């Protein structure tokens, strides 16, 4: 029954996020039409919306307004989609499939894909810079800084730079964790922290615990992704399977082996769950999402 309840919540939250994104993205009938059409093509009707789900779950923990969390959840998702559009381009990972359909530069062209990423990134910050009811300016500025740090040279963009520079290399575990804490983990961590910033003020201990959860589950998400790249097929993934191995990229599977990578994901999960324990039932959705992230492959 509890699992049924979670599935219902997850489905409703995904649908709500989709509706909000449809409203917040520019209409494809407005000029420049191709850019707006491509922004909607890349963002809508695809993906599991893991980052928005984490933001909403963190928002529930602090009693946040669903409307405010919805806005920041869409901002985080736009940053995520922009990164996917750019990562798939020929100058980066050069992929032709994303979320079960042709990548943006394939469906349109390289220049449009570049502009789509730029436009989604700036729209995300426009959303965060627009006043949020009941949230003071100082806290909203913290939100903007949190997302900027997670997205930039010290976060996602920096992690991607390390990833590109590491092709053909075998990184050791600390170096691999450093890269993925930036490339994948930073935005997942930001989603949790931003959701929490929409509600009651947390104590220092609560903030530390929530941040530790976000870091551990963000890294676990990447480890599971590495496992899926080996075990799942293209239809299941919605993107080209086996791409990391084909491109000779360092992964947790190439470093540890498949079984050990799965064990490491479970260790990260256990650590994340332990951090949430003092929150009790308030953290139920975050715990369920951690289960979901791990259960994607095993």
mmCIF file of C-alpha atoms in Angstrom:
data_model
loop_
_atom_site.group_PDB
_atom_site.id
_atom_site.type_symbol
_atom_site.label_atom_id
_atom_site.label_comp_id
_atom_site.label_asym_id
_atom_site.label_seq_id
_atom_site.Cartn_x
_atom_site.Cartn_y
_atom_site.Cartn_z
ATOM 1 C CA UNK A 1 0.000 0.000 0.000
ATOM 2 C CA UNK A 2 2.816 2.414 0.886
ATOM 3 C CA UNK A 3 4.445 1.712 -2.477
ATOM 4 C CA UNK A 4 1.132 2.334 -4.270
ATOM 5 C CA UNK A 5 0.879 5.657 -2.454
ATOM 6 C CA UNK A 6 4.377 6.611 -3.563
ATOM 7 C CA UNK A 7 3.675 5.698 -7.183
ATOM 8 C CA UNK A 8 0.536 7.842 -7.112
ATOM 9 C CA UNK A 9 2.459 10.752 -5.596
ATOM 10 C CA UNK A 10 5.291 10.379 -8.096
ATOM 11 C CA UNK A 11 2.938 10.222 -11.076
ATOM 12 C CA UNK A 12 0.960 13.244 -9.878
ATOM 13 C CA UNK A 13 4.165 15.222 -9.254
ATOM 14 C CA UNK A 14 5.562 14.335 -12.679
ATOM 15 C CA UNK A 15 2.298 15.397 -14.330
ATOM 16 C CA UNK A 16 2.222 18.622 -12.318
ATOM 17 C CA UNK A 17 5.799 19.393 -13.343
ATOM 18 C CA UNK A 18 4.930 18.752 -16.986
ATOM 19 C CA UNK A 19 1.968 21.143 -16.795
ATOM 20 C CA UNK A 20 4.081 23.822 -15.122
ATOM 21 C CA UNK A 21 6.828 23.476 -17.727
ATOM 22 C CA UNK A 22 4.251 23.801 -20.515
ATOM 23 C CA UNK A 23 3.047 27.044 -18.944
ATOM 24 C CA UNK A 24 6.490 28.498 -18.225
ATOM 25 C CA UNK A 25 8.161 27.717 -21.548
ATOM 26 C CA UNK A 26 7.605 30.263 -24.332
ATOM 27 C CA UNK A 27 4.827 29.500 -26.814
ATOM 28 C CA UNK A 28 6.134 27.958 -30.034
ATOM 29 C CA UNK A 29 3.984 30.386 -32.016
ATOM 30 C CA UNK A 30 6.007 33.344 -30.750
ATOM 31 C CA UNK A 31 9.059 34.602 -32.597
ATOM 32 C CA UNK A 32 11.680 33.263 -32.830
ATOM 33 C CA UNK A 33 9.464 30.271 -33.509
ATOM 34 C CA UNK A 34 12.093 27.625 -34.193
ATOM 35 C CA UNK A 35 13.976 28.389 -30.978
ATOM 36 C CA UNK A 36 10.819 28.250 -28.899
ATOM 37 C CA UNK A 37 9.643 25.084 -30.625
ATOM 38 C CA UNK A 38 13.014 23.425 -29.996
ATOM 39 C CA UNK A 39 12.974 24.476 -26.324
ATOM 40 C CA UNK A 40 9.624 22.771 -25.894
ATOM 41 C CA UNK A 41 10.717 19.738 -27.946
ATOM 42 C CA UNK A 42 13.739 19.198 -25.705
ATOM 43 C CA UNK A 43 11.997 19.816 -22.381
ATOM 44 C CA UNK A 44 8.487 18.392 -22.618
ATOM 45 C CA UNK A 45 7.234 14.811 -22.700
ATOM 46 C CA UNK A 46 10.443 13.159 -21.631
ATOM 47 C CA UNK A 47 12.488 12.087 -18.648
ATOM 48 C CA UNK A 48 11.519 10.870 -15.196
ATOM 49 C CA UNK A 49 11.802 14.351 -13.618
ATOM 50 C CA UNK A 50 13.990 13.019 -10.803
ATOM 51 C CA UNK A 51 15.265 16.483 -9.852
ATOM 52 C CA UNK A 52 11.790 18.041 -9.580
ATOM 53 C CA UNK A 53 10.662 14.991 -7.580
ATOM 54 C CA UNK A 54 13.521 15.543 -5.143
ATOM 55 C CA UNK A 55 12.668 19.240 -4.851
ATOM 56 C CA UNK A 56 9.021 18.462 -4.071
ATOM 57 C CA UNK A 57 10.016 15.764 -1.576
ATOM 58 C CA UNK A 58 12.347 18.179 0.223
ATOM 59 C CA UNK A 59 9.579 20.759 0.136
ATOM 60 C CA UNK A 60 7.253 18.330 1.928
ATOM 61 C CA UNK A 61 9.869 17.861 4.640
ATOM 62 C CA UNK A 62 9.781 21.600 5.453
ATOM 63 C CA UNK A 63 6.085 22.291 4.814
ATOM 64 C CA UNK A 64 6.761 24.415 1.741
ATOM 65 C CA UNK A 65 4.225 25.964 -0.608
ATOM 66 C CA UNK A 66 3.677 23.651 -3.569
ATOM 67 C CA UNK A 67 3.496 26.657 -5.901
ATOM 68 C CA UNK A 68 6.917 27.925 -4.837
ATOM 69 C CA UNK A 69 8.476 24.472 -5.036
ATOM 70 C CA UNK A 70 6.953 24.043 -8.489
ATOM 71 C CA UNK A 71 8.721 27.151 -9.725
ATOM 72 C CA UNK A 72 12.135 26.132 -8.442
ATOM 73 C CA UNK A 73 11.612 22.534 -9.580
ATOM 74 C CA UNK A 74 11.030 23.765 -13.127
ATOM 75 C CA UNK A 75 14.105 25.981 -12.914
ATOM 76 C CA UNK A 76 16.263 23.000 -11.928
ATOM 77 C CA UNK A 77 14.753 20.839 -14.673
ATOM 78 C CA UNK A 78 15.480 23.538 -17.271
ATOM 79 C CA UNK A 79 19.119 23.595 -16.202
ATOM 80 C CA UNK A 80 19.207 19.812 -16.467
ATOM 81 C CA UNK A 81 17.656 19.793 -19.942
ATOM 82 C CA UNK A 82 20.023 22.521 -21.147
ATOM 83 C CA UNK A 83 22.942 20.362 -20.029
ATOM 84 C CA UNK A 84 21.560 17.356 -21.909
ATOM 85 C CA UNK A 85 21.064 19.353 -25.104
ATOM 86 C CA UNK A 86 24.639 20.618 -24.987
ATOM 87 C CA UNK A 87 26.134 17.283 -23.879
ATOM 88 C CA UNK A 88 24.566 15.519 -26.867
ATOM 89 C CA UNK A 89 26.103 17.867 -29.435
ATOM 90 C CA UNK A 90 28.881 16.660 -31.774
ATOM 91 C CA UNK A 91 31.495 18.728 -29.923
ATOM 92 C CA UNK A 92 30.662 16.924 -26.672
ATOM 93 C CA UNK A 93 29.284 13.354 -26.458
ATOM 94 C CA UNK A 94 27.884 13.344 -30.017
ATOM 95 C CA UNK A 95 24.699 11.371 -29.346
ATOM 96 C CA UNK A 96 21.643 11.041 -31.582
ATOM 97 C CA UNK A 97 19.044 9.789 -29.074
ATOM 98 C CA UNK A 98 17.765 11.329 -25.865
ATOM 99 C CA UNK A 99 14.630 10.459 -23.902
ATOM 100 C CA UNK A 100 13.553 8.123 -26.683
ATOM 101 C CA UNK A 101 13.635 10.660 -29.508
ATOM 102 C CA UNK A 102 16.246 12.346 -31.742
ATOM 103 C CA UNK A 103 18.478 14.756 -29.865
ATOM 104 C CA UNK A 104 17.915 18.470 -30.358
ATOM 105 C CA UNK A 105 20.786 19.053 -32.772
ATOM 106 C CA UNK A 106 19.579 16.112 -34.883
ATOM 107 C CA UNK A 107 15.928 17.205 -34.885
ATOM 108 C CA UNK A 108 16.935 20.813 -35.648
ATOM 109 C CA UNK A 109 20.600 21.808 -36.094
ATOM 110 C CA UNK A 110 23.724 22.540 -34.065
ATOM 111 C CA UNK A 111 23.131 26.293 -33.834
ATOM 112 C CA UNK A 112 19.566 25.823 -32.626
ATOM 113 C CA UNK A 113 20.677 23.271 -30.022
ATOM 114 C CA UNK A 114 23.314 25.667 -28.723
ATOM 115 C CA UNK A 115 20.738 28.449 -28.411
ATOM 116 C CA UNK A 116 18.191 26.136 -26.790
ATOM 117 C CA UNK A 117 20.663 25.376 -24.014
ATOM 118 C CA UNK A 118 21.499 29.052 -23.562
ATOM 119 C CA UNK A 119 17.820 30.047 -23.491
ATOM 120 C CA UNK A 120 16.813 27.324 -21.010
ATOM 121 C CA UNK A 121 19.648 28.285 -18.686
ATOM 122 C CA UNK A 122 18.712 31.956 -18.619
ATOM 123 C CA UNK A 123 14.988 31.184 -18.289
ATOM 124 C CA UNK A 124 15.779 29.074 -15.222
ATOM 125 C CA UNK A 125 17.418 32.036 -13.515
ATOM 126 C CA UNK A 126 14.626 34.344 -14.620
ATOM 127 C CA UNK A 127 12.208 32.032 -12.776
ATOM 128 C CA UNK A 128 14.340 32.046 -9.619
ATOM 129 C CA UNK A 129 14.762 35.830 -9.734
ATOM 130 C CA UNK A 130 11.009 36.458 -9.895
ATOM 131 C CA UNK A 131 9.580 37.111 -6.383
ATOM 132 C CA UNK A 132 8.246 34.000 -4.626
ATOM 133 C CA UNK A 133 5.317 34.593 -2.216
ATOM 134 C CA UNK A 134 6.340 34.337 1.423
ATOM 135 C CA UNK A 135 10.071 34.049 0.697
ATOM 136 C CA UNK A 136 12.245 37.034 1.528
ATOM 137 C CA UNK A 137 14.808 38.502 -0.832
ATOM 138 C CA UNK A 138 17.815 37.213 1.123
ATOM 139 C CA UNK A 139 16.597 33.621 0.959
ATOM 140 C CA UNK A 140 15.734 33.963 -2.717
ATOM 141 C CA UNK A 141 19.234 35.276 -3.393
ATOM 142 C CA UNK A 142 20.559 32.148 -1.656
ATOM 143 C CA UNK A 143 18.445 30.088 -4.053
ATOM 144 C CA UNK A 144 19.906 31.861 -7.079
ATOM 145 C CA UNK A 145 23.446 31.366 -5.767
ATOM 146 C CA UNK A 146 22.765 27.690 -4.967
ATOM 147 C CA UNK A 147 21.619 26.933 -8.505
ATOM 148 C CA UNK A 148 24.410 29.005 -10.077
ATOM 149 C CA UNK A 149 27.090 27.203 -8.086
ATOM 150 C CA UNK A 150 25.628 23.807 -8.946
ATOM 151 C CA UNK A 151 25.457 24.661 -12.650
ATOM 152 C CA UNK A 152 28.778 26.371 -13.273
ATOM 153 C CA UNK A 153 32.529 25.762 -13.188
ATOM 154 C CA UNK A 154 32.422 24.400 -9.641
ATOM 155 C CA UNK A 155 29.495 22.115 -10.469
ATOM 156 C CA UNK A 156 27.915 20.612 -13.555
ATOM 157 C CA UNK A 157 29.917 22.467 -16.222
ATOM 158 C CA UNK A 158 33.182 21.774 -14.424
ATOM 159 C CA UNK A 159 32.310 18.108 -14.078
ATOM 160 C CA UNK A 160 31.565 17.871 -17.792
ATOM 161 C CA UNK A 161 34.932 19.470 -18.578
ATOM 162 C CA UNK A 162 36.688 16.852 -16.442
ATOM 163 C CA UNK A 163 34.625 14.119 -18.099
ATOM 164 C CA UNK A 164 35.660 15.223 -21.581
ATOM 165 C CA UNK A 165 39.299 15.458 -20.520
ATOM 166 C CA UNK A 166 39.185 11.952 -19.018
ATOM 167 C CA UNK A 167 38.287 10.000 -22.154
ATOM 168 C CA UNK A 168 40.719 7.107 -22.493
ATOM 169 C CA UNK A 169 41.975 7.487 -18.924
ATOM 170 C CA UNK A 170 41.349 5.234 -15.928
ATOM 171 C CA UNK A 171 40.609 7.509 -12.987
ATOM 172 C CA UNK A 172 40.986 6.249 -9.445
ATOM 173 C CA UNK A 173 37.952 6.300 -7.155
ATOM 174 C CA UNK A 174 38.584 9.726 -5.516
ATOM 175 C CA UNK A 175 39.038 11.352 -8.935
ATOM 176 C CA UNK A 176 35.925 9.650 -10.297
ATOM 177 C CA UNK A 177 33.877 10.749 -7.282
ATOM 178 C CA UNK A 178 35.180 14.311 -7.610
ATOM 179 C CA UNK A 179 34.086 14.418 -11.251
ATOM 180 C CA UNK A 180 30.627 12.970 -10.679
ATOM 181 C CA UNK A 181 29.905 14.983 -7.540
ATOM 182 C CA UNK A 182 30.251 17.960 -9.880
ATOM 183 C CA UNK A 183 28.787 16.665 -13.134
ATOM 184 C CA UNK A 184 25.729 14.795 -11.832
ATOM 185 C CA UNK A 185 25.610 15.194 -8.077
ATOM 186 C CA UNK A 186 25.734 18.990 -7.867
ATOM 187 C CA UNK A 187 22.383 19.555 -9.569
ATOM 188 C CA UNK A 188 20.705 16.727 -7.650
ATOM 189 C CA UNK A 189 22.025 18.241 -4.430
ATOM 190 C CA UNK A 190 20.758 21.674 -5.524
ATOM 191 C CA UNK A 191 17.276 20.265 -6.191
ATOM 192 C CA UNK A 192 17.055 18.998 -2.602
ATOM 193 C CA UNK A 193 18.481 22.165 -1.041
ATOM 194 C CA UNK A 194 16.289 24.463 -3.127
ATOM 195 C CA UNK A 195 13.164 22.523 -2.195
ATOM 196 C CA UNK A 196 14.126 22.829 1.462
ATOM 197 C CA UNK A 197 14.709 26.589 1.117
ATOM 198 C CA UNK A 198 11.034 27.004 0.215
ATOM 199 C CA UNK A 199 9.832 26.098 3.717
ATOM 200 C CA UNK A 200 10.678 26.343 7.409
ATOM 201 C CA UNK A 201 14.194 27.216 8.458
ATOM 202 C CA UNK A 202 16.213 24.128 9.268
ATOM 203 C CA UNK A 203 18.682 23.880 12.139
ATOM 204 C CA UNK A 204 22.382 23.567 11.383
ATOM 205 C CA UNK A 205 22.250 19.847 12.159
ATOM 206 C CA UNK A 206 19.214 19.353 9.923
ATOM 207 C CA UNK A 207 20.887 21.246 7.089
ATOM 208 C CA UNK A 208 24.020 19.139 7.441
ATOM 209 C CA UNK A 209 22.022 15.911 7.374
ATOM 210 C CA UNK A 210 19.924 16.953 4.388
ATOM 211 C CA UNK A 211 23.012 18.060 2.485
ATOM 212 C CA UNK A 212 24.754 14.760 3.239
ATOM 213 C CA UNK A 213 21.714 12.847 2.012
ATOM 214 C CA UNK A 214 21.690 14.877 -1.204
ATOM 215 C CA UNK A 215 25.393 14.303 -1.841
ATOM 216 C CA UNK A 216 25.229 10.558 -1.231
ATOM 217 C CA UNK A 217 22.078 9.950 -3.262
ATOM 218 C CA UNK A 218 23.420 12.144 -6.072
ATOM 219 C CA UNK A 219 26.523 9.983 -6.305
ATOM 220 C CA UNK A 220 24.430 6.801 -6.054
ATOM 221 C CA UNK A 221 22.362 8.047 -8.996
ATOM 222 C CA UNK A 222 25.517 8.223 -11.121
ATOM 223 C CA UNK A 223 26.746 4.795 -10.059
ATOM 224 C CA UNK A 224 23.373 3.317 -11.038
ATOM 225 C CA UNK A 225 23.599 5.168 -14.362
ATOM 226 C CA UNK A 226 26.962 3.514 -15.003
ATOM 227 C CA UNK A 227 25.438 0.117 -14.240
ATOM 228 C CA UNK A 228 22.469 0.787 -16.520
ATOM 229 C CA UNK A 229 24.789 1.788 -19.356
ATOM 230 C CA UNK A 230 26.104 -1.775 -19.237
ATOM 231 C CA UNK A 231 22.981 -3.763 -18.354
ATOM 232 C CA UNK A 232 20.039 -1.936 -19.985
ATOM 233 C CA UNK A 233 19.185 -1.644 -23.657
ATOM 234 C CA UNK A 234 18.656 1.500 -25.722
ATOM 235 C CA UNK A 235 14.856 1.208 -25.635
ATOM 236 C CA UNK A 236 14.844 1.054 -21.833
ATOM 237 C CA UNK A 237 17.305 3.897 -21.390
ATOM 238 C CA UNK A 238 15.843 6.206 -24.023
ATOM 239 C CA UNK A 239 19.433 6.959 -25.055
ATOM 240 C CA UNK A 240 22.219 4.978 -26.692
ATOM 241 C CA UNK A 241 23.214 2.049 -24.477
ATOM 242 C CA UNK A 242 26.887 1.189 -24.020
ATOM 243 C CA UNK A 243 27.992 4.680 -25.028
ATOM 244 C CA UNK A 244 30.406 5.143 -22.106
ATOM 245 C CA UNK A 245 32.273 1.936 -22.866
ATOM 246 C CA UNK A 246 32.295 2.669 -26.602
ATOM 247 C CA UNK A 247 33.760 6.116 -25.922
ATOM 248 C CA UNK A 248 36.316 4.697 -23.445
ATOM 249 C CA UNK A 249 35.054 6.833 -20.574
ATOM 250 C CA UNK A 250 35.965 6.096 -16.963
ATOM 251 C CA UNK A 251 32.981 4.699 -15.029
ATOM 252 C CA UNK A 252 32.350 2.943 -11.743
ATOM 253 C CA UNK A 253 31.812 -0.290 -13.642
ATOM 254 C CA UNK A 254 35.134 0.000 -15.488
ATOM 255 C CA UNK A 255 36.867 0.868 -12.199
ATOM 256 C CA UNK A 256 35.236 -1.646 -9.853
ATOM 257 C CA UNK A 257 33.438 -4.200 -11.961
ATOM 258 C CA UNK A 258 29.678 -4.640 -12.177
ATOM 259 C CA UNK A 259 29.062 -6.417 -8.879
ATOM 260 C CA UNK A 260 31.281 -4.070 -6.858
ATOM 261 C CA UNK A 261 29.646 -1.005 -8.458
ATOM 262 C CA UNK A 262 26.232 -2.293 -7.369
ATOM 263 C CA UNK A 263 27.560 -2.845 -3.850
ATOM 264 C CA UNK A 264 28.949 0.689 -3.786
ATOM 265 C CA UNK A 265 25.559 2.111 -4.854
ATOM 266 C CA UNK A 266 23.926 0.250 -1.961
ATOM 267 C CA UNK A 267 26.549 1.601 0.467
ATOM 268 C CA UNK A 268 25.838 5.142 -0.691
ATOM 269 C CA UNK A 269 22.109 4.486 -0.328
ATOM 270 C CA UNK A 270 22.544 3.203 3.237
ATOM 271 C CA UNK A 271 24.599 6.282 4.133
ATOM 272 C CA UNK A 272 21.970 8.583 2.619
ATOM 273 C CA UNK A 273 19.149 6.870 4.522
ATOM 274 C CA UNK A 274 21.041 7.082 7.812
ATOM 275 C CA UNK A 275 21.353 10.840 7.360
ATOM 276 C CA UNK A 276 17.568 11.141 7.035
ATOM 277 C CA UNK A 277 16.720 8.935 10.040
ATOM 278 C CA UNK A 278 16.263 11.782 12.605
ATOM 279 C CA UNK A 279 13.654 13.456 10.370
ATOM 280 C CA UNK A 280 11.287 10.517 10.837
ATOM 281 C CA UNK A 281 8.114 10.489 8.746
ATOM 282 C CA UNK A 282 8.771 14.019 7.465
ATOM 283 C CA UNK A 283 11.416 12.532 5.167
ATOM 284 C CA UNK A 284 9.213 9.718 3.840
ATOM 285 C CA UNK A 285 9.140 10.991 0.252
ATOM 286 C CA UNK A 286 12.908 11.522 0.180
ATOM 287 C CA UNK A 287 13.425 7.980 1.467
ATOM 288 C CA UNK A 288 11.036 6.592 -1.149
ATOM 289 C CA UNK A 289 12.870 8.480 -3.886
ATOM 290 C CA UNK A 290 16.166 7.043 -2.668
ATOM 291 C CA UNK A 291 14.595 3.584 -2.988
ATOM 292 C CA UNK A 292 13.438 4.467 -6.503
ATOM 293 C CA UNK A 293 16.872 5.721 -7.583
ATOM 294 C CA UNK A 294 18.554 2.523 -6.417
ATOM 295 C CA UNK A 295 15.835 0.201 -7.770
ATOM 296 C CA UNK A 296 16.222 1.473 -11.334
ATOM 297 C CA UNK A 297 18.554 -1.412 -12.050
ATOM 298 C CA UNK A 298 18.723 -3.832 -9.125
#
